[in-house]
XYZ file of C-alpha atoms in Angstrom:
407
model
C 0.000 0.000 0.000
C 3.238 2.406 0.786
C 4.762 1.457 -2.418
C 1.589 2.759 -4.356
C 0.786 5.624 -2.429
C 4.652 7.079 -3.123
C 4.299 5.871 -6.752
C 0.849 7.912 -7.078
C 2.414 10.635 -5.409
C 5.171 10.589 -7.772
C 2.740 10.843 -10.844
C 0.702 13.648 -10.007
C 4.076 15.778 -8.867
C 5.152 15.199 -12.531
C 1.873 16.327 -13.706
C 1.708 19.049 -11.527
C 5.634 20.296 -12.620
C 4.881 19.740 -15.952
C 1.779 21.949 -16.450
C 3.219 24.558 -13.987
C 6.522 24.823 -16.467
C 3.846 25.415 -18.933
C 2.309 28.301 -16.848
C 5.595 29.705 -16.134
C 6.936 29.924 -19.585
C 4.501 32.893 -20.455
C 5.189 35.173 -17.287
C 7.920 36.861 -18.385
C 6.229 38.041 -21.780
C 2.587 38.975 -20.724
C 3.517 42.820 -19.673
C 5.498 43.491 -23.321
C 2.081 41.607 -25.066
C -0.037 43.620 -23.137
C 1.938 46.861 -23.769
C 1.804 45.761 -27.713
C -1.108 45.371 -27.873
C -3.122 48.467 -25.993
C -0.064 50.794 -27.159
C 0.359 51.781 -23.773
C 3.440 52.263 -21.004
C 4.219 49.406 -18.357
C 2.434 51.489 -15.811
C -0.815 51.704 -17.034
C -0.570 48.469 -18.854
C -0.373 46.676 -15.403
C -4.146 47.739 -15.198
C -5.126 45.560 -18.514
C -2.960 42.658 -16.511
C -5.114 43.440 -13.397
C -8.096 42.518 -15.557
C -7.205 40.211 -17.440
C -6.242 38.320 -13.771
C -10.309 39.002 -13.058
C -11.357 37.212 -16.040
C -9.615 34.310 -15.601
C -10.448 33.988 -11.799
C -13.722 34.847 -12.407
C -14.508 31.769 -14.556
C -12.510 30.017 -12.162
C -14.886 31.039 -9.223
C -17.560 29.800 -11.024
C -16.425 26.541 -12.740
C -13.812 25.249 -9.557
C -16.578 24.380 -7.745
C -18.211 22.351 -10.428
C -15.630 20.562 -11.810
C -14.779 19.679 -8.194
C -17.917 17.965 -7.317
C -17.577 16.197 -10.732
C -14.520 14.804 -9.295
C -16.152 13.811 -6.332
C -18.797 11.649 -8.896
C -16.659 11.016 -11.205
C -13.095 10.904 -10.569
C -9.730 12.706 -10.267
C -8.058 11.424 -13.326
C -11.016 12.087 -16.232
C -11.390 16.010 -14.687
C -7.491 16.472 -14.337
C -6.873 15.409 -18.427
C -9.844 17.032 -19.474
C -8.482 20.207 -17.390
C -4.971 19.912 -18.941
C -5.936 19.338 -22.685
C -8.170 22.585 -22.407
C -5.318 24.787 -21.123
C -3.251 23.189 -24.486
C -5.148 24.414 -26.848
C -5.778 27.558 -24.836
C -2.345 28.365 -24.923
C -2.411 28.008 -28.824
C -5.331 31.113 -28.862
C -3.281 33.008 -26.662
C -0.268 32.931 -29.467
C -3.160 33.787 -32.081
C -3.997 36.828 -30.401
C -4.178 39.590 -32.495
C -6.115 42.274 -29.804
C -6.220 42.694 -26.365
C -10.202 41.567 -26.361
C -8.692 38.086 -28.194
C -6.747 37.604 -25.045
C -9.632 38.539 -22.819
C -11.811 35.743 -24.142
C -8.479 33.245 -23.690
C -8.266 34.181 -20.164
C -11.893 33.442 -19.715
C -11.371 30.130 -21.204
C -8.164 29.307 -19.430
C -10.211 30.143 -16.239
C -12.800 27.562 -16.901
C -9.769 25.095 -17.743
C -7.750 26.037 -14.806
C -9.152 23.157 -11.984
C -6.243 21.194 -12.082
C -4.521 22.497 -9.319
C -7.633 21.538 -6.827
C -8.162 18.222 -8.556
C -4.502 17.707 -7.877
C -4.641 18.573 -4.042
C -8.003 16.522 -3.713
C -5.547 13.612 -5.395
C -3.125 14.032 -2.517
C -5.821 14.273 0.212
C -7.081 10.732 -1.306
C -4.033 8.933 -0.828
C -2.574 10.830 1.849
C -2.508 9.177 5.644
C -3.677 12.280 7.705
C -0.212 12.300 9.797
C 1.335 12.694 6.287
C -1.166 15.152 4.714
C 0.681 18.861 5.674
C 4.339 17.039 3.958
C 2.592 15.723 0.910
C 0.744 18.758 0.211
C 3.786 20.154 0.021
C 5.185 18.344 -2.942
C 2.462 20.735 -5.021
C 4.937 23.757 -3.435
C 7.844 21.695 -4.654
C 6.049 21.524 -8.399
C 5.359 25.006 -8.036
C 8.614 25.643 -7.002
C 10.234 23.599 -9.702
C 8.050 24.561 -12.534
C 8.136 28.477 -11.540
C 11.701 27.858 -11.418
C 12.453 26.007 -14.641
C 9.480 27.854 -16.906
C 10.047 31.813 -16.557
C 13.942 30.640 -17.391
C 12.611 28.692 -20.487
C 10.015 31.554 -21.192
C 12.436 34.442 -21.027
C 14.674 31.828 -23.180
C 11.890 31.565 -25.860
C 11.293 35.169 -25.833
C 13.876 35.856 -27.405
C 12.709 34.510 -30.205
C 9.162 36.272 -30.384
C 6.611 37.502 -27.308
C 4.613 34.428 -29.085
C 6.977 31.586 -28.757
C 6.817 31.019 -25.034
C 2.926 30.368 -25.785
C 3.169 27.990 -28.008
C 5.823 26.537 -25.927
C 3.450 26.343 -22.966
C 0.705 24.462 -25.334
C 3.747 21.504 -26.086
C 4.255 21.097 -22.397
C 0.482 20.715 -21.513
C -0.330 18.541 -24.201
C 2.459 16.192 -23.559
C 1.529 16.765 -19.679
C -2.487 15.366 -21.567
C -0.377 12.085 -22.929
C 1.502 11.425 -19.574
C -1.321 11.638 -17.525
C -3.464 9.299 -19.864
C -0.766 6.665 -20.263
C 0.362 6.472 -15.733
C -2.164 8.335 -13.956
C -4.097 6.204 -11.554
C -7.520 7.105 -10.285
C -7.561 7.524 -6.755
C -10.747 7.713 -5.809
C -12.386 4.550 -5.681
C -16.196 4.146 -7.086
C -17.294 3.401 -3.317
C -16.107 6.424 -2.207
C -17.847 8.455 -4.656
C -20.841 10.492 -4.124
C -23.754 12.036 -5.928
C -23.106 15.380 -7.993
C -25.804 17.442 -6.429
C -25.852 21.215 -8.659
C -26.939 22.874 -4.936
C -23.744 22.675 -3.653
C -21.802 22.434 -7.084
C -21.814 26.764 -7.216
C -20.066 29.285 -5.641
C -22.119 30.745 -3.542
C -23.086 26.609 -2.114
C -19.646 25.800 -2.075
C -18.381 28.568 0.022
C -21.313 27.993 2.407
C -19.886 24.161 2.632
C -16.781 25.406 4.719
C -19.288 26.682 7.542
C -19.906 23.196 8.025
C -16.393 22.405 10.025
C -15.536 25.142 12.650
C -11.816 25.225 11.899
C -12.018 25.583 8.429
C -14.985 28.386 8.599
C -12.864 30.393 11.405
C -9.728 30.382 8.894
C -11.610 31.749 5.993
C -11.555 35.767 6.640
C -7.307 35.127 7.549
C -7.110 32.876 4.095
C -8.446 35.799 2.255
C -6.035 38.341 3.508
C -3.324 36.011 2.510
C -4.547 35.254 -0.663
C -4.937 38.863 -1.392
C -1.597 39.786 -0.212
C 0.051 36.752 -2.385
C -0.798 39.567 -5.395
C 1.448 41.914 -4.560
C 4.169 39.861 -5.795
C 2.030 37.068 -8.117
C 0.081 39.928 -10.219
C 2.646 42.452 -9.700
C 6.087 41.393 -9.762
C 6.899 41.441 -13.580
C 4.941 45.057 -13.623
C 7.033 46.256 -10.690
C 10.721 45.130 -11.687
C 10.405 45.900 -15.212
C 9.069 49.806 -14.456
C 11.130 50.228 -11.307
C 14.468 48.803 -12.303
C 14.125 48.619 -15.859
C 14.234 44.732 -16.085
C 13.843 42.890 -19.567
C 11.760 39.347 -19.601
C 15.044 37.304 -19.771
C 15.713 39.308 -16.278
C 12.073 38.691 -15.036
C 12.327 35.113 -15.971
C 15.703 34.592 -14.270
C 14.369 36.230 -10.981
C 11.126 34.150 -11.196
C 13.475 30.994 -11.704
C 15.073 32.054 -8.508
C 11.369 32.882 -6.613
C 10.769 28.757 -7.628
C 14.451 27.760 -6.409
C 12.710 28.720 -2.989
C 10.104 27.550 -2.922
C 11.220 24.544 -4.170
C 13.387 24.378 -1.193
C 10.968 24.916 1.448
C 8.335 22.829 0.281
C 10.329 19.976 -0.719
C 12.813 20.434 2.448
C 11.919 22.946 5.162
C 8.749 21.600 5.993
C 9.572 17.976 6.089
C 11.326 19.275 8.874
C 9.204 21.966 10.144
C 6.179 20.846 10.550
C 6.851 17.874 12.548
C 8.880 19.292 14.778
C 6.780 22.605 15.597
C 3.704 21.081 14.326
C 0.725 22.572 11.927
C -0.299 25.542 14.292
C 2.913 27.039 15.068
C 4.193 26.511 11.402
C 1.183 28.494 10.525
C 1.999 31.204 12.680
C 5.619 31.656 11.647
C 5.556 31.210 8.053
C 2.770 33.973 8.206
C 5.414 36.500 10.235
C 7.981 35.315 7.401
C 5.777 36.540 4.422
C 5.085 40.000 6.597
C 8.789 40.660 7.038
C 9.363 39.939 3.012
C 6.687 41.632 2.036
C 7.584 44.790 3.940
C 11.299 44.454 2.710
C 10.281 44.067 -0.754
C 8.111 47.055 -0.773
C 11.709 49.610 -0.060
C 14.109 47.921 -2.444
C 15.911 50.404 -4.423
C 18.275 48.197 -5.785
C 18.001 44.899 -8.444
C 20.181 43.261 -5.986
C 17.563 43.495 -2.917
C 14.805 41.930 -4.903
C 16.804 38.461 -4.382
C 17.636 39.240 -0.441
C 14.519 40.097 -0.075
C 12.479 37.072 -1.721
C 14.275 34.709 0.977
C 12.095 35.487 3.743
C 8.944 35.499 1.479
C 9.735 31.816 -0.105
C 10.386 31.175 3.549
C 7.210 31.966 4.551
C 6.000 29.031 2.545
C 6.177 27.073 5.386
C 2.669 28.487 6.406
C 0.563 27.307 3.249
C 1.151 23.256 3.733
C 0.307 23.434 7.694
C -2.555 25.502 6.995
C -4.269 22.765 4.120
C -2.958 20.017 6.269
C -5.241 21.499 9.225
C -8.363 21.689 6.971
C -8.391 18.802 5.030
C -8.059 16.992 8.055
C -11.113 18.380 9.376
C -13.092 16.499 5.645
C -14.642 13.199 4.935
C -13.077 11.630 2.505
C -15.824 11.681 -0.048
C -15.866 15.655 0.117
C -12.063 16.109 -0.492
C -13.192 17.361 -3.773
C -15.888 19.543 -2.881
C -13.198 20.698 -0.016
C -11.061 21.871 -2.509
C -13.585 23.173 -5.050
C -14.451 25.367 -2.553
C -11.172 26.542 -1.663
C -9.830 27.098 -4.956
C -13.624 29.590 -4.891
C -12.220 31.466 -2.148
C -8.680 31.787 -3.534
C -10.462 32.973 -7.082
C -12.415 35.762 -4.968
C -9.377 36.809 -4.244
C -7.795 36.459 -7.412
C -10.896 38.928 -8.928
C -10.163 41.593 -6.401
C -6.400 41.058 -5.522
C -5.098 41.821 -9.052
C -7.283 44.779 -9.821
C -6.516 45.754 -5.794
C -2.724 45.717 -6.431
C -2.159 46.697 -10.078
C -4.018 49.698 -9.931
C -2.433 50.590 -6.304
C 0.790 50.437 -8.410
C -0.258 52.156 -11.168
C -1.682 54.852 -9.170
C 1.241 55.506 -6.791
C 3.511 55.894 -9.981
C 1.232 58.281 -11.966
C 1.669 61.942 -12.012
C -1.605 62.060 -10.208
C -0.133 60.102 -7.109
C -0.272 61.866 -3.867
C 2.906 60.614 -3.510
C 5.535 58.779 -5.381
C 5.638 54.462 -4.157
C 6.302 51.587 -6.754
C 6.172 49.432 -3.682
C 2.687 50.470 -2.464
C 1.728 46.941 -3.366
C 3.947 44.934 -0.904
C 3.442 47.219 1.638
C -0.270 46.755 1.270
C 0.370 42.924 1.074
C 2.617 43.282 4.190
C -0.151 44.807 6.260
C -2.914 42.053 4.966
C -0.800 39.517 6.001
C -0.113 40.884 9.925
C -3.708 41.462 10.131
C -4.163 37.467 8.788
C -1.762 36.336 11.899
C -3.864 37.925 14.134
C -7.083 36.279 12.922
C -5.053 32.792 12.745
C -4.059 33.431 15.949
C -7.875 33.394 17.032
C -9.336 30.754 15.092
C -6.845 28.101 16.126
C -6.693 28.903 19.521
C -8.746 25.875 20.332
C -6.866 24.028 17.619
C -4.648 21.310 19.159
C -2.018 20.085 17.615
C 1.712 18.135 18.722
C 5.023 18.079 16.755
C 5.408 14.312 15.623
């Protein structure tokens, strides 16, 4: 049974590294397509990026929560290919795109495509022994890591060639992730397990009610917004930011991104392994959450290139918090609602990802106009800095009753 669950684990961390690569390939590139295409500045193009961000996680808000309850009824492994092969050809209209409103309408469809990451993490929960949940949730940091380390490198390599090419670069690595995942991916949720796919609680608005069910979970939900929000500052932001502030090119935002996923990598693959068991879920909570304040602030005074590398450490540190904190909710779930679990998480984290973008693009934008009260290109991390203190605090409360020992 061991021998299995590490083999299954080993599949879906491929699957996960190799559509993340695919996702990081275009980063470096979107602010220069953007800019192409509207004719205007990096400044105010970061407000197109904002929005484009809300399109995609507002069909995400919508469809998570569906195609998560189809997983439930269905299975991981038909919703995860399905997922995959959609953000393939997606990539291939986002190459096409001739006007800014063509790359609207991809974003919407790459939001409707874009459940893999909660089918994957409702794939771990289902072969996951709850002492090992928090460490094998984070092998998806690890991917993320990985991938966001290895794809912005391979974008900014392919953008060299045309703001295009790392697009249809991206569509190669998700179709091939399609074939992999066809020919070695395992189901993991067996048929008794399964339950009904009821359209009540397959919305948003049902799906988001679901987490009042469990008390931890619903007492975690205003603090896992103000993270998620924060997380922006740098995730929406970043290529915006560098390439305005210190005049970076893509190859330089792709090499700075490959270090961001060198972190990560690190801390999810590593740190936490260590971590967690030691200080256990609550207290790794609490001090990865101080971590991303004190990187966040940091990042929001660089004046040099250099600092934007210091400065990431304690951020990617910080990463210790996300793992402890889905290791403490899941194991709160049934088995047969992993998926709706997650369906409604990835809702709450595409809330987020409506207002967060628009939130901290335009607060850049707006702090580097001449119509700022003041001049700030790191309004946005100091914003994230103070969402993320106030989080603590509100973590702090809900898991007060939470009790939890190092292993």
């Amino acid at each position: 049974m061991t021998v299995k669950r590490n083999n299954a684990l080993i599949f879906v961390f491929i699957t996960l590294l190799i559509d993340v690569i695919g996702l990081g390939i275009i980063i470096p590139v979107v602010p220069k397509l953007i800019s192409e295409l509207t004719g205007k500045g990096l400044n105010e193009a970061s407000r197109y990026g904002g929005w484009l961000m809300f399109c995609y996680a507002g069909m995400q808000f919508i469809f998570s929560p569906i195609l998560g309850g189809l997983s439930d009824r269905y299975g991981r492994r038909p919703v995860l290919l399905f997922s995959l092969l959609g953000l393939g050809v997606n990539f291939i209209f986002h190459a096409l795109a001739s006007t800014i409103s063509w790359l609207f309408m991809g974003r919407l469809i790459a939001g409707i495509m874009g459940a893999s990451f909660s089918t994957a993490t409702a794939y771990i929960a289902d072969i996951s022994t709850p002492e090992k949940r928090a460490q094998n949730f984070g092998l998806i940091g690890v991917a993320f890591g990985l991938g966001f380390m290895l794809g912005p490198v391979i974008g900014a390599q392919f953008a060299q060639i045309s703001l295009r090419a790392p697009f249809y670069a991206a569509s190669v690595f998700s179709l091939l992730n399609v074939v992999y995942g066809y020919f070695v991916l395992p189901e993991s949720l067996p048929k008794e397990n399964r339950r009904a796919f009821e359209w009540k609680r397959a919305n948003p608005a049902g799906s988001l009610k679901h987490l009042t069910k469990y008390p931890v979970v619903s007492g975690l939900v205003a603090s896992l917004v103000l993270v998620y929000l924060a997380s922006h500052a740098v995730q929406s932001n970043w290529s915006f930011f560098t390439m305005y502030r210190f005049k970076w090119t893509s190859v330089e935002v792709g090499y700075s991104l490959g270090f961001v996923g060198l972190m990560v990598m690190l801390v999810q693959g590593g740190l936490i392994r260590v971590v967690i068991p030691k200080l256990g879920q609550k207290r790794s909570v609490f001090l990865g959450m101080i971590l991303y304040s004190v990187g966040l602030f940091l990042l929001a005074f660089a004046t040099q290139s250099w600092m934007m590398y210091v400065f990431l450490v304690p951020y990617c540190l910080g990463g210790i918090a996300g793992p402890a904190l889905q290791g403490i909710i899941s194991g709160q779930v049934p088995t047969n609602e992993q998926g709706e679990l997650q369906g409604a998480l990835t809702s709450l984290v595409s809330v987020t990802s409506i207002i967060g973008p628009l939130l901290m693009n335009n607060l850049f934008a707006t702090f580097t106009s001449s119509r700022a009260p003041f001049y700030f290109p790191g309004v946005s991390f100091f914003a994230g800095a103070v969402f993320t203190i106030i989080s603590t605090l509100l973590s702090m409360r809900s898991l007060k009753h939470f009790h939890n020992r190092p292993h």
